mmCIF file of C-alpha atoms in Angstrom:
data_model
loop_
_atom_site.group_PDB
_atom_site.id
_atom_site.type_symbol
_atom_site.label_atom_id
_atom_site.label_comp_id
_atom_site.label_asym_id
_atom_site.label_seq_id
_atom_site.Cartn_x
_atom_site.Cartn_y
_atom_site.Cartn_z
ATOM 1 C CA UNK A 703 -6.747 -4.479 -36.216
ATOM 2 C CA UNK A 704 -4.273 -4.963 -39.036
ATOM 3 C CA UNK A 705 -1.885 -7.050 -37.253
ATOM 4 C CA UNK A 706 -5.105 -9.421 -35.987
ATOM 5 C CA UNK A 707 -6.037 -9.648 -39.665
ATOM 6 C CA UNK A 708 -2.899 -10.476 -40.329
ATOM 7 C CA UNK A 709 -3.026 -13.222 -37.746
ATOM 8 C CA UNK A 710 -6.643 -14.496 -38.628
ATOM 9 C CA UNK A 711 -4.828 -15.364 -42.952
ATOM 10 C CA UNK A 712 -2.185 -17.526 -41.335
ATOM 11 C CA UNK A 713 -2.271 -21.289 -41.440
ATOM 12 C CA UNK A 714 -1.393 -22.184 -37.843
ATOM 13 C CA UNK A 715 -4.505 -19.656 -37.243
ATOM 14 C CA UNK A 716 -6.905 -21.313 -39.380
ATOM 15 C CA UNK A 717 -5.479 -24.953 -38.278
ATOM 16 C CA UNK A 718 -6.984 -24.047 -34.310
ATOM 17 C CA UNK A 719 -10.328 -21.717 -35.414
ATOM 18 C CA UNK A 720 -11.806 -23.087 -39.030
ATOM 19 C CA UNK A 721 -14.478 -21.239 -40.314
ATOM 20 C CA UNK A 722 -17.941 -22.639 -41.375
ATOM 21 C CA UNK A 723 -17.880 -23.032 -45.236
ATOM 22 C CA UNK A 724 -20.576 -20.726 -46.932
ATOM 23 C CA UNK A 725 -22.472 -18.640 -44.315
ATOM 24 C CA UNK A 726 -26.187 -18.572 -45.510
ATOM 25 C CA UNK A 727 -27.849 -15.019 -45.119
ATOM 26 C CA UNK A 728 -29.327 -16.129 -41.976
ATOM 27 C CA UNK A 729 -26.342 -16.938 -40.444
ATOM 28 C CA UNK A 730 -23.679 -14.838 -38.557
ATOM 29 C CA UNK A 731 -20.390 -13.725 -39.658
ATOM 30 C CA UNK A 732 -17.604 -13.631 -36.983
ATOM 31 C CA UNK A 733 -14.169 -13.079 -37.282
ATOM 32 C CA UNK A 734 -12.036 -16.371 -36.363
ATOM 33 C CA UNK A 735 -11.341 -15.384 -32.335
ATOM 34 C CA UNK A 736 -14.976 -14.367 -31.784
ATOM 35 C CA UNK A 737 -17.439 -16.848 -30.215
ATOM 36 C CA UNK A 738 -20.861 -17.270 -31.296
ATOM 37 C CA UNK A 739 -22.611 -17.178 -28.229
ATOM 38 C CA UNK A 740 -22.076 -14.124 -26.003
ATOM 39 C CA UNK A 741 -22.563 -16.296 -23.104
ATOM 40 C CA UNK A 742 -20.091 -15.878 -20.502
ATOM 41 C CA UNK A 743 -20.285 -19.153 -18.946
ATOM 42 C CA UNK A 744 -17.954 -21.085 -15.987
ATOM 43 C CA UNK A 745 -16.764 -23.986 -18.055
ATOM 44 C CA UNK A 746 -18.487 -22.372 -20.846
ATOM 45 C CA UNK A 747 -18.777 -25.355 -23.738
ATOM 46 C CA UNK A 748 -19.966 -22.657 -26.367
ATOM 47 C CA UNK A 749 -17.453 -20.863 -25.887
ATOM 48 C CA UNK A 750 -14.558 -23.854 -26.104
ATOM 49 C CA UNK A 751 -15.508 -24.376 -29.216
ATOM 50 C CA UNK A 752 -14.924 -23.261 -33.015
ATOM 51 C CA UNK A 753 -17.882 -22.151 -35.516
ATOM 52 C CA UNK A 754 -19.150 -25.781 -36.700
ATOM 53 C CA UNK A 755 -17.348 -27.437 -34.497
ATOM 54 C CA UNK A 756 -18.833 -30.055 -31.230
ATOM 55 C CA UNK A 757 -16.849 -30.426 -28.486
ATOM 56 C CA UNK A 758 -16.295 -34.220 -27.854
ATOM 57 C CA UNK A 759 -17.508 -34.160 -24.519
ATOM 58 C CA UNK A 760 -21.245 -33.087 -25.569
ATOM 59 C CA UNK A 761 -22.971 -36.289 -26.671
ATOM 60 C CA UNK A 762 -22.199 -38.866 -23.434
ATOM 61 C CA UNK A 763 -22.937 -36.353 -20.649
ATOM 62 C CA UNK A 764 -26.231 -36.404 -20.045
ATOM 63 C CA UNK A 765 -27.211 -39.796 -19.982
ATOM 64 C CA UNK A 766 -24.013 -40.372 -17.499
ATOM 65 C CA UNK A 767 -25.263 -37.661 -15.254
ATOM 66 C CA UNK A 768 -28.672 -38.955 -15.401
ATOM 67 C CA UNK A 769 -27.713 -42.847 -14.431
ATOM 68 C CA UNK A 770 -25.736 -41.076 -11.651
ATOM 69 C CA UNK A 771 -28.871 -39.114 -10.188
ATOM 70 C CA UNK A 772 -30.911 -42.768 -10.268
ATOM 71 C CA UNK A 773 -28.732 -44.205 -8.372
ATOM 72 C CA UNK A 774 -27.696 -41.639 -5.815
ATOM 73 C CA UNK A 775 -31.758 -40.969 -5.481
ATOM 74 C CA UNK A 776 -32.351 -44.487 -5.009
ATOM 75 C CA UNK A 777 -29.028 -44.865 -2.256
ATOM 76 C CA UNK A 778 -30.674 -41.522 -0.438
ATOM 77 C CA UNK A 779 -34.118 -43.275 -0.211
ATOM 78 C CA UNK A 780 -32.529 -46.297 1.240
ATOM 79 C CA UNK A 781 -30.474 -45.347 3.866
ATOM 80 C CA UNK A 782 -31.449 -41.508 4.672
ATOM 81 C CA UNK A 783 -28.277 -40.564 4.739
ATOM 82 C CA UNK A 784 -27.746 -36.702 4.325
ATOM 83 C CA UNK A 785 -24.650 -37.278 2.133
ATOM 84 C CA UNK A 786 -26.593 -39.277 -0.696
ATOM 85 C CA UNK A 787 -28.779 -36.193 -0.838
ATOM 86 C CA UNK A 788 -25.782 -33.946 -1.314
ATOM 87 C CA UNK A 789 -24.336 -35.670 -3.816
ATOM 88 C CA UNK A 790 -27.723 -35.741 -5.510
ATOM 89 C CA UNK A 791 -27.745 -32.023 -5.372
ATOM 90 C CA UNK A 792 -24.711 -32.080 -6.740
ATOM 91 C CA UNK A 793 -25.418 -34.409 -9.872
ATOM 92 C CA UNK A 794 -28.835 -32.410 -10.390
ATOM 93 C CA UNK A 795 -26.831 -28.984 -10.665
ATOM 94 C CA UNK A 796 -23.831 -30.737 -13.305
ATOM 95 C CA UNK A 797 -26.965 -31.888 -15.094
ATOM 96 C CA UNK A 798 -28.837 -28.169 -15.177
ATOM 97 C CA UNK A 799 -25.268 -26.609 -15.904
ATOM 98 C CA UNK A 800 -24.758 -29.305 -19.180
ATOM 99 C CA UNK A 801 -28.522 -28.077 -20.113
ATOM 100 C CA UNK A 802 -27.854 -24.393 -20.113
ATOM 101 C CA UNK A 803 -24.286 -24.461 -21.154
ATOM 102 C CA UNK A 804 -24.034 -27.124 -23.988
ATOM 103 C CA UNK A 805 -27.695 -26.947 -25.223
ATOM 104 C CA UNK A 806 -28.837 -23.591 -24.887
ATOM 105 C CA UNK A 807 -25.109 -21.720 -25.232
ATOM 106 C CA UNK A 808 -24.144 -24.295 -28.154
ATOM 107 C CA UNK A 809 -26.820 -26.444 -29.835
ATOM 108 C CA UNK A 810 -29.604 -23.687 -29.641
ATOM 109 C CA UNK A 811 -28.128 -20.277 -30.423
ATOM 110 C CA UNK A 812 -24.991 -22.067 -32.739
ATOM 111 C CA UNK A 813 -26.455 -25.055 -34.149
ATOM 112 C CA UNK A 814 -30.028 -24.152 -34.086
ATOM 113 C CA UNK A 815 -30.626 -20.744 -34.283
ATOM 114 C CA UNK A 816 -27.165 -19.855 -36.395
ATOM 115 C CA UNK A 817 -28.590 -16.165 -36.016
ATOM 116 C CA UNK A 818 -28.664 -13.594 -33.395
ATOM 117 C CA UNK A 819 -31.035 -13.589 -30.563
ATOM 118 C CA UNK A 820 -32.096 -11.242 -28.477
ATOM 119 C CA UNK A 821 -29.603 -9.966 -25.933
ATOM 120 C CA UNK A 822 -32.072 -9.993 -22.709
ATOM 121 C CA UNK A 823 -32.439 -13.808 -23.578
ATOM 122 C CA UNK A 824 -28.819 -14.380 -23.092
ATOM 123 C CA UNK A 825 -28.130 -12.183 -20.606
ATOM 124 C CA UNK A 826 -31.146 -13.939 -18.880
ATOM 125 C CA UNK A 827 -29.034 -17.576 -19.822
ATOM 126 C CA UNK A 828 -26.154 -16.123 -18.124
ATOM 127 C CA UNK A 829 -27.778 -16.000 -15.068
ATOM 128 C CA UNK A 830 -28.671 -19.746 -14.976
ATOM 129 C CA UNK A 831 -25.763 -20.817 -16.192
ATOM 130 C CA UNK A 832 -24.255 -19.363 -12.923
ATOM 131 C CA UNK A 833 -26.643 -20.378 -10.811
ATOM 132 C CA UNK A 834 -26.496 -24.059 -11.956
ATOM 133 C CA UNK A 835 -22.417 -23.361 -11.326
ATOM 134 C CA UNK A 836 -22.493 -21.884 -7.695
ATOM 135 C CA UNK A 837 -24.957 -24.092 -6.730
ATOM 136 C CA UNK A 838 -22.710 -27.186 -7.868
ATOM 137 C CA UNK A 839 -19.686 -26.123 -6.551
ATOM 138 C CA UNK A 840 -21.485 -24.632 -3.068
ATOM 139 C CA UNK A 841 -22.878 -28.102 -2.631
ATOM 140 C CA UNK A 842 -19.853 -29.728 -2.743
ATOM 141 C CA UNK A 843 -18.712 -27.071 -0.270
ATOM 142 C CA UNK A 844 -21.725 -28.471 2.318
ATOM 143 C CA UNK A 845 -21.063 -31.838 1.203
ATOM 144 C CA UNK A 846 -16.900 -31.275 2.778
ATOM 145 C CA UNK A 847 -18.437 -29.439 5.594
ATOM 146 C CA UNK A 848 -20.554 -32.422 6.890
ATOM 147 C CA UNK A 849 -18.409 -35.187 6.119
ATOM 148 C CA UNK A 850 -15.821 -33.161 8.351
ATOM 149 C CA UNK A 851 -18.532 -32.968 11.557
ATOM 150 C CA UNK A 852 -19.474 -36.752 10.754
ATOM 151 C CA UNK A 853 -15.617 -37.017 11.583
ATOM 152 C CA UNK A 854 -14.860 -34.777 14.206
ATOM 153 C CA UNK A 855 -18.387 -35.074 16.618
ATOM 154 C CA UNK A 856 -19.942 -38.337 15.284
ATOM 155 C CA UNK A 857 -22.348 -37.978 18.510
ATOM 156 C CA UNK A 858 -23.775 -34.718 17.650
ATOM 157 C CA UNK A 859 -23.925 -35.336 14.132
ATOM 158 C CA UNK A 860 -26.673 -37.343 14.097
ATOM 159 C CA UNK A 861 -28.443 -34.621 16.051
ATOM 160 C CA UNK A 862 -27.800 -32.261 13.642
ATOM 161 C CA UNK A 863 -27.833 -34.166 9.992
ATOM 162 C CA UNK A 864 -30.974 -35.358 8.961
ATOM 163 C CA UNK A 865 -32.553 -35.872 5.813
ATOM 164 C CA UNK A 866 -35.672 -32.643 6.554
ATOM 165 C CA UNK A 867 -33.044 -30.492 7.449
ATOM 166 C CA UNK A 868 -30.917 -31.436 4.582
ATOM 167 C CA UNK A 869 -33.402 -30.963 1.872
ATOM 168 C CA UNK A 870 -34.164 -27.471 3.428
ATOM 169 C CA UNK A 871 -30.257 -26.816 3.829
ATOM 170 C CA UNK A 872 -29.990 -27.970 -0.293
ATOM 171 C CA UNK A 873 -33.010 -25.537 -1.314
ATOM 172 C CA UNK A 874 -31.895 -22.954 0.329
ATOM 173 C CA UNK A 875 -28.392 -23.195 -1.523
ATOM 174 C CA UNK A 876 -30.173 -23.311 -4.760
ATOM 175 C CA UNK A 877 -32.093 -20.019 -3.871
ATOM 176 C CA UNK A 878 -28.501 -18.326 -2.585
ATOM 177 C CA UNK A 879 -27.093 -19.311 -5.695
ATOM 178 C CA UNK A 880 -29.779 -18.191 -8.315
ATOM 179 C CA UNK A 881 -29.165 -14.799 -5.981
ATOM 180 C CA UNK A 882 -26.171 -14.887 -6.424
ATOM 181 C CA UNK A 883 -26.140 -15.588 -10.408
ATOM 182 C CA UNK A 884 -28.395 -12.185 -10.862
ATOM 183 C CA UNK A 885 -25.569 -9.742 -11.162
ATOM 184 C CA UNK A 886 -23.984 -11.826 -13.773
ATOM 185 C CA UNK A 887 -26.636 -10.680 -15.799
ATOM 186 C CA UNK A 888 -24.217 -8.051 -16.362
ATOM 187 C CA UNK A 889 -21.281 -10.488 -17.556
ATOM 188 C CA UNK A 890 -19.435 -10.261 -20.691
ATOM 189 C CA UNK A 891 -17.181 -13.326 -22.171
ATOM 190 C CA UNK A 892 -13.842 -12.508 -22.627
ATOM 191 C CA UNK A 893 -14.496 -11.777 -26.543
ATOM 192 C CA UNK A 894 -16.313 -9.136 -25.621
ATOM 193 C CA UNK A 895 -14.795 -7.236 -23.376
ATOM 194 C CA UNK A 896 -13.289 -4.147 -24.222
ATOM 195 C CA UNK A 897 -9.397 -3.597 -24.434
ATOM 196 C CA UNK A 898 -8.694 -3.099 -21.654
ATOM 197 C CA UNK A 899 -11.638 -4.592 -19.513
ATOM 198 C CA UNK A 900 -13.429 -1.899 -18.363
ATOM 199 C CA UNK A 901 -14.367 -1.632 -14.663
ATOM 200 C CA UNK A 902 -17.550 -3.909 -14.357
ATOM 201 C CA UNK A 903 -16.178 -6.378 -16.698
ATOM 202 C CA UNK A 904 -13.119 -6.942 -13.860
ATOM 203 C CA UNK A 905 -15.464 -6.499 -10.762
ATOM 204 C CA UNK A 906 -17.300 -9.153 -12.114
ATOM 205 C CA UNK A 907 -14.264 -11.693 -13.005
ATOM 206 C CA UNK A 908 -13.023 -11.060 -9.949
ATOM 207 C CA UNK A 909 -16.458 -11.954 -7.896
ATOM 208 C CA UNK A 910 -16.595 -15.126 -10.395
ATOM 209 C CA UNK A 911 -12.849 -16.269 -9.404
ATOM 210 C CA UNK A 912 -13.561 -15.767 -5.948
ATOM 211 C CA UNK A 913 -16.877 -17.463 -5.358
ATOM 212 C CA UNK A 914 -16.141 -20.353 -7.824
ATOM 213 C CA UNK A 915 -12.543 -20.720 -6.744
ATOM 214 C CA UNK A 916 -10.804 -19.071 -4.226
ATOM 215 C CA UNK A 917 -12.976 -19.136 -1.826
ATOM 216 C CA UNK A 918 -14.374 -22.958 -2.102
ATOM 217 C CA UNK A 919 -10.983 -24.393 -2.191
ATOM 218 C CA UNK A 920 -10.007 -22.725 0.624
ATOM 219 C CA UNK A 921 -12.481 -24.474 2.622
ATOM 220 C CA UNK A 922 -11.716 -27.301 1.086
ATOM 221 C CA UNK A 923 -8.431 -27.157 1.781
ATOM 222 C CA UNK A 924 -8.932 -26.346 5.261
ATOM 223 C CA UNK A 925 -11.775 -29.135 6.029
ATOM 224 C CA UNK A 926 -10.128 -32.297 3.912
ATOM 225 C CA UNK A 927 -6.954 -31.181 6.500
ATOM 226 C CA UNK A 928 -8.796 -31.587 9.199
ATOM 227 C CA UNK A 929 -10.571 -34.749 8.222
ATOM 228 C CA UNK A 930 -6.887 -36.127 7.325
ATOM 229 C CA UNK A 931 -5.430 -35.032 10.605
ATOM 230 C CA UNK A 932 -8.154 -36.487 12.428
ATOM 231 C CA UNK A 933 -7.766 -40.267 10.448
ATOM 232 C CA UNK A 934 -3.566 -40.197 11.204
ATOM 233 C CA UNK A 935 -4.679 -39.191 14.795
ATOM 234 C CA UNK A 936 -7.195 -42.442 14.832
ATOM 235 C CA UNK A 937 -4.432 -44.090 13.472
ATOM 236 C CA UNK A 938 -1.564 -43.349 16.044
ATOM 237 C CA UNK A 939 -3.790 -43.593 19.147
ATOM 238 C CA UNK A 940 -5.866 -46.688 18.186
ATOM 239 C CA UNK A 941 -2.881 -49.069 16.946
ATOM 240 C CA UNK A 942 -4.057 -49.792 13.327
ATOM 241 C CA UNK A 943 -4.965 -49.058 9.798
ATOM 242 C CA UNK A 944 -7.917 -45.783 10.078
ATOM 243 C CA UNK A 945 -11.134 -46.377 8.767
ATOM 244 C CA UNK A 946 -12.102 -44.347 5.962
ATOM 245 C CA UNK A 947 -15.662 -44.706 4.643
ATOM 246 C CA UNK A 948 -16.933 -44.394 1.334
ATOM 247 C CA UNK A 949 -18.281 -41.009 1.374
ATOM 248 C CA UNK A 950 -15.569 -39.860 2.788
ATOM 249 C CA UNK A 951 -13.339 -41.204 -0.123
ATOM 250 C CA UNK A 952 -15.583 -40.337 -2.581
ATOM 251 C CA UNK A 953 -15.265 -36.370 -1.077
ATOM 252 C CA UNK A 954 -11.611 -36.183 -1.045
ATOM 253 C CA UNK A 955 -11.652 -37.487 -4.651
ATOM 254 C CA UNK A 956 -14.162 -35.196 -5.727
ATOM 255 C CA UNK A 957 -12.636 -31.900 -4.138
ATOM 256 C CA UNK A 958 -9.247 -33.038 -5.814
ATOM 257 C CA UNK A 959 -10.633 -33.345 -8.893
ATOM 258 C CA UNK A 960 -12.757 -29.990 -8.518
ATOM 259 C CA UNK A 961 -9.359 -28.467 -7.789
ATOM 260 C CA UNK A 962 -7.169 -29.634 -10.411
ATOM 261 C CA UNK A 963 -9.770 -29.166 -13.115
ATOM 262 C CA UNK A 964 -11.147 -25.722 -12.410
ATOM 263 C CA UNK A 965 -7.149 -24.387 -11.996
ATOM 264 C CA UNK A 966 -6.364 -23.498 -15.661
ATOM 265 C CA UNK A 967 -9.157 -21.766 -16.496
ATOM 266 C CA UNK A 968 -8.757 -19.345 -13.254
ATOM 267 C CA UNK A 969 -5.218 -18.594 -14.253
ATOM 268 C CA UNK A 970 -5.887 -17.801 -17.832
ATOM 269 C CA UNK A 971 -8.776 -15.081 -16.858
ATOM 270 C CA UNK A 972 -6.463 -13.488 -14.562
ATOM 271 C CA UNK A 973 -4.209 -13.708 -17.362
ATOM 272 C CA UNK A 974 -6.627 -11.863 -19.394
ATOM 273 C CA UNK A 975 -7.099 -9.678 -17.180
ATOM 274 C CA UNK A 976 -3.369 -8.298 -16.877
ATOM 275 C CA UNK A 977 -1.678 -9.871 -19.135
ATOM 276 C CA UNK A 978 -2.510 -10.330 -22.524
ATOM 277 C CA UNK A 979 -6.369 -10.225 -23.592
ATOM 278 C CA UNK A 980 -7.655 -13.072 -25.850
ATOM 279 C CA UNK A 981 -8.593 -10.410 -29.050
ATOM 280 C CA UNK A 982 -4.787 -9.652 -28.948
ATOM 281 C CA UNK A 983 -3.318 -12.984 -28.579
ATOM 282 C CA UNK A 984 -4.615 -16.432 -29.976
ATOM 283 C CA UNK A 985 -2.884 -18.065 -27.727
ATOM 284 C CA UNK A 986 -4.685 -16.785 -24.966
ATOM 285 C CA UNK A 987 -7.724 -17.807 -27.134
ATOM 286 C CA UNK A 988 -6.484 -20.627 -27.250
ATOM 287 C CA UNK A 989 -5.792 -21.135 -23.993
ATOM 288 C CA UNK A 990 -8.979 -19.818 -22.276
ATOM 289 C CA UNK A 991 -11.147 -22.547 -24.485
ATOM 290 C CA UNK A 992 -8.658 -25.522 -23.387
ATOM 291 C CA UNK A 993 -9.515 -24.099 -19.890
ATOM 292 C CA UNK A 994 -13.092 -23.826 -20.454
ATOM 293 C CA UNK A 995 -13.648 -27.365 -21.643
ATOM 294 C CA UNK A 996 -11.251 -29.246 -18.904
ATOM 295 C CA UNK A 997 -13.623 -27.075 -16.391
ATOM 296 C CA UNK A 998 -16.733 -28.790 -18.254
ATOM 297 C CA UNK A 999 -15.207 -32.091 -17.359
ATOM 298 C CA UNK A 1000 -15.710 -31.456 -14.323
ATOM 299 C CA UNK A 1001 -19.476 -31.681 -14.501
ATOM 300 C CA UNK A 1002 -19.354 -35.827 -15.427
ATOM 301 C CA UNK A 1003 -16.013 -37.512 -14.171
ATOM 302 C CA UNK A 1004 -17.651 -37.369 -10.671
ATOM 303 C CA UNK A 1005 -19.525 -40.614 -12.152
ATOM 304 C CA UNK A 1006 -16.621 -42.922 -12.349
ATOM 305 C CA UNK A 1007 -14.811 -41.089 -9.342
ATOM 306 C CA UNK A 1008 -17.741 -42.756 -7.574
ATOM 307 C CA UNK A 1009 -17.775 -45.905 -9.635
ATOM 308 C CA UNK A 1010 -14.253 -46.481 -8.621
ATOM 309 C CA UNK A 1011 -14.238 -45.709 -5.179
ATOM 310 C CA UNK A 1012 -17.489 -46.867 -4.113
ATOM 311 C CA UNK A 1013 -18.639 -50.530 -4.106
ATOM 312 C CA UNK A 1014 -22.443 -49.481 -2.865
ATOM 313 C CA UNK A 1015 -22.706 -47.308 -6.134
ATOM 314 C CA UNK A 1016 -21.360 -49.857 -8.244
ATOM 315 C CA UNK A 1017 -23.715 -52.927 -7.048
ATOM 316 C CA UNK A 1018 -26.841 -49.569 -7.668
ATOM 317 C CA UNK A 1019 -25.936 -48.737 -10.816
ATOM 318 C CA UNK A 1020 -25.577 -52.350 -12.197
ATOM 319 C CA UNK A 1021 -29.310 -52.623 -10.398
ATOM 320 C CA UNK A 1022 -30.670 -49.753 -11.963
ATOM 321 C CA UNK A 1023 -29.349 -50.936 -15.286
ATOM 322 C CA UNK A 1024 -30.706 -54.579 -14.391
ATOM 323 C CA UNK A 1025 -34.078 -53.007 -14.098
ATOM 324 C CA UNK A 1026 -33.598 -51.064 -17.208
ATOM 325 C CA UNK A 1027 -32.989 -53.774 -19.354
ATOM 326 C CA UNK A 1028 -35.975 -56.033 -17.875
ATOM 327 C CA UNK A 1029 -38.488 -53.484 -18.556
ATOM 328 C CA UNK A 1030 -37.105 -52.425 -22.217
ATOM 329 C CA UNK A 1031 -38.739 -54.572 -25.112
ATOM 330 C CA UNK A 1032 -36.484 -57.128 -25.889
ATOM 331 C CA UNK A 1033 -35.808 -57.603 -29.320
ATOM 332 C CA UNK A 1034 -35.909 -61.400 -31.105
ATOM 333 C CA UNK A 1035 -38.024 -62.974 -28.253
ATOM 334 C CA UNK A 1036 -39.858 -66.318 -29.558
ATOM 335 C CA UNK A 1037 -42.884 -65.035 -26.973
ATOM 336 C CA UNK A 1038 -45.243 -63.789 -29.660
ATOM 337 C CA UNK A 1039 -48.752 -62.804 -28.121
ATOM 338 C CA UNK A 1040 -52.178 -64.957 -29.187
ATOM 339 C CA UNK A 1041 -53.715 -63.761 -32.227
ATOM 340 C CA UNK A 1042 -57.070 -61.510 -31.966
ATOM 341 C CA UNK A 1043 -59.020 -63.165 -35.051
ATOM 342 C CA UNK A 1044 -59.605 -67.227 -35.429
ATOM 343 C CA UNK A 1045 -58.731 -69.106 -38.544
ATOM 344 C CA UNK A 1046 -61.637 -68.967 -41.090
ATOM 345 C CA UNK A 1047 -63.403 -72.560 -41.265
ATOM 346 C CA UNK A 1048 -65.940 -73.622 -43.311
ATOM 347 C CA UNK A 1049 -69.166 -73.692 -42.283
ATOM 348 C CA UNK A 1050 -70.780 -77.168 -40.994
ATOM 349 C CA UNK A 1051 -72.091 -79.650 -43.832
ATOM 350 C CA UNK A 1052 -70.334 -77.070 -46.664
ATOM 351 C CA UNK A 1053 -69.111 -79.510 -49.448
ATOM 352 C CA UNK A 1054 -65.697 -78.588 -51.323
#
């Protein structure tokens, strides 16, 4: 304790974790490497961040996320394609894991509250945030998974992928995942575990590294190979340049992205798990929030990874704004409407 006290007094430590000038009584008092929110979160945004300090990644989220689920809904309606819905899924799960992470793990108990709530309540918030997680990165795991028998059996595909089946595919991934988020319940942030991490505390890493990373990119890995073997093999036998559709691009970029973004923070919680823990070291500390809120990103760049590689989303999202902006009131407009009362005139034979 003395040498972390001695750690928490020196300037390169209070340069990385300020503290919140003048706690009121109803406030909490945390040492400088402890988190407000107990919330052990994937990507966790509450915990990437100092006491009275927002992340810069908070404020444009939701409204990006939300344009992005227009869009896609309005694509899926159109042309019944079972990808659209997939990638809807996938928006509607960043957008429920922004909810639970950023407003109820940060603005509510931090900004909000400032006090201590009850620990069933975020215990009981751990459990969605997970859900919203597995389901989001399980999606994306269906979503590789199709595109790769749209590739490889085009003729039984159709038999196969339909919208019905899809939405029942997509709901029951949402119920395996909010299954799956229950033990989690359980989960302690790595401020709070103990020194070393007692048994449950690594079970439960362990599980989270595995279903939310090992495990998906391993089929991703494995299907985006076989997709790309198949398009070289297209290319050698048929003469010419492969044809790679949209959703297809848009998959590869997404998995790529999924993988490079959700890397750190899987090697800094093994690090914490046999390495160094984050109460010993701020740079793990350190380290673990950089990790957390590069893993957040990964809940919005899929918006302008489809933006750039799609030319359907593009022309939808510059419709959906179109429609937008014809339906907002317009400010300035020389349309006024005709007034309710008549002039006063005076009354027939009435001399001034």
């Amino acid at each position: 304790m003395e040498e972390i006290n001695q750690l928490s007094k020196s300037p390169l430590h209070h340069d990385i974790y300020s503290s919140p000038p003048q706690l009121g009584p109803m406030q909490l008092t945390l040492q400088p490497w402890e988190s407000l929110s107990t919330s052990g979160v994937p990507g966790a945004a509450a915990q990437a961040v100092s006491p009275g300090v927002q992340p810069p990644h908070v404020a444009p989220l939701p409204p990006v996320n939300i344009l992005t689920a227009v869009a896609l809904s309005r694509l899926a309606t159109r042309t019944k394609k079972s990808s659209y819905w997939y990638l809807l899924a996938l928006t509607t799960s960043d957008i429920l894991t922004q909810v639970f992470i950023i407003f109820v793990g940060f603005i509510l108990q931090t900004a909000i509250l400032a006090r201590a709530v009850p620990s069933a309540f975020i215990h009981t918030v751990n459990v969605l945030e997970f859900t919203a997680n597995h389901t989001s990165i399980w999606v994306t795991v269906l979503l590789t998974m199709d595109r790769c028998m749209a590739l490889c059996h085009p003729l039984r595909y159709h038999t196969v992928s339909y919208p019905q089946r899809t939405h029942k595919i997509i709901a029951a991934i949402f119920a395996v995942a909010l299954a799956t988020g229950i033990p989690f319940y359980w989960w302690l942030d790595a401020w709070h575990d103990a020194d070393p991490p007692a048994t449950l505390d690594m079970v439960l890493k362990w599980v989270h590294c595995v279903t939310i990373y090992f495990l998906p990119c391993s089929i991703f890995l494995a299907t985006n190979s076989i997709i790309i073997c198949k398009l070289k093999r297209r290319r050698r036998f048929g003469g010419g340049q492969p044809h790679l559709s949209k959703t297809t691009a848009l998959l590869l970029a997404v998995t790529a992205m999924f993988i490079v973004l959700w890397t750190p923070r899987t090697i800094v919680m093994i690090c914490h798990l046999y390495v160094a823990s984050v109460k010993r070291d701020w740079r793990m500390h350190l380290a673990l929030d950089i990790a957390n809120m590069v893993a957040m990103l990964n809940t919005t760049v899929n918006f302008f990874l489809y933006c750039f590689v799609s030319q359907t989303f593009r022309r939808m999202v510059g419709e959906v704004l179109r429609t937008h902006l014809q339906h907002s009131p317009q400010h300035g407009s020389s349309h006024f409407p005709p007034p309710a009362l008549k002039a006063l005139e005076l009354l027939p034979g009435t001399a001034l």
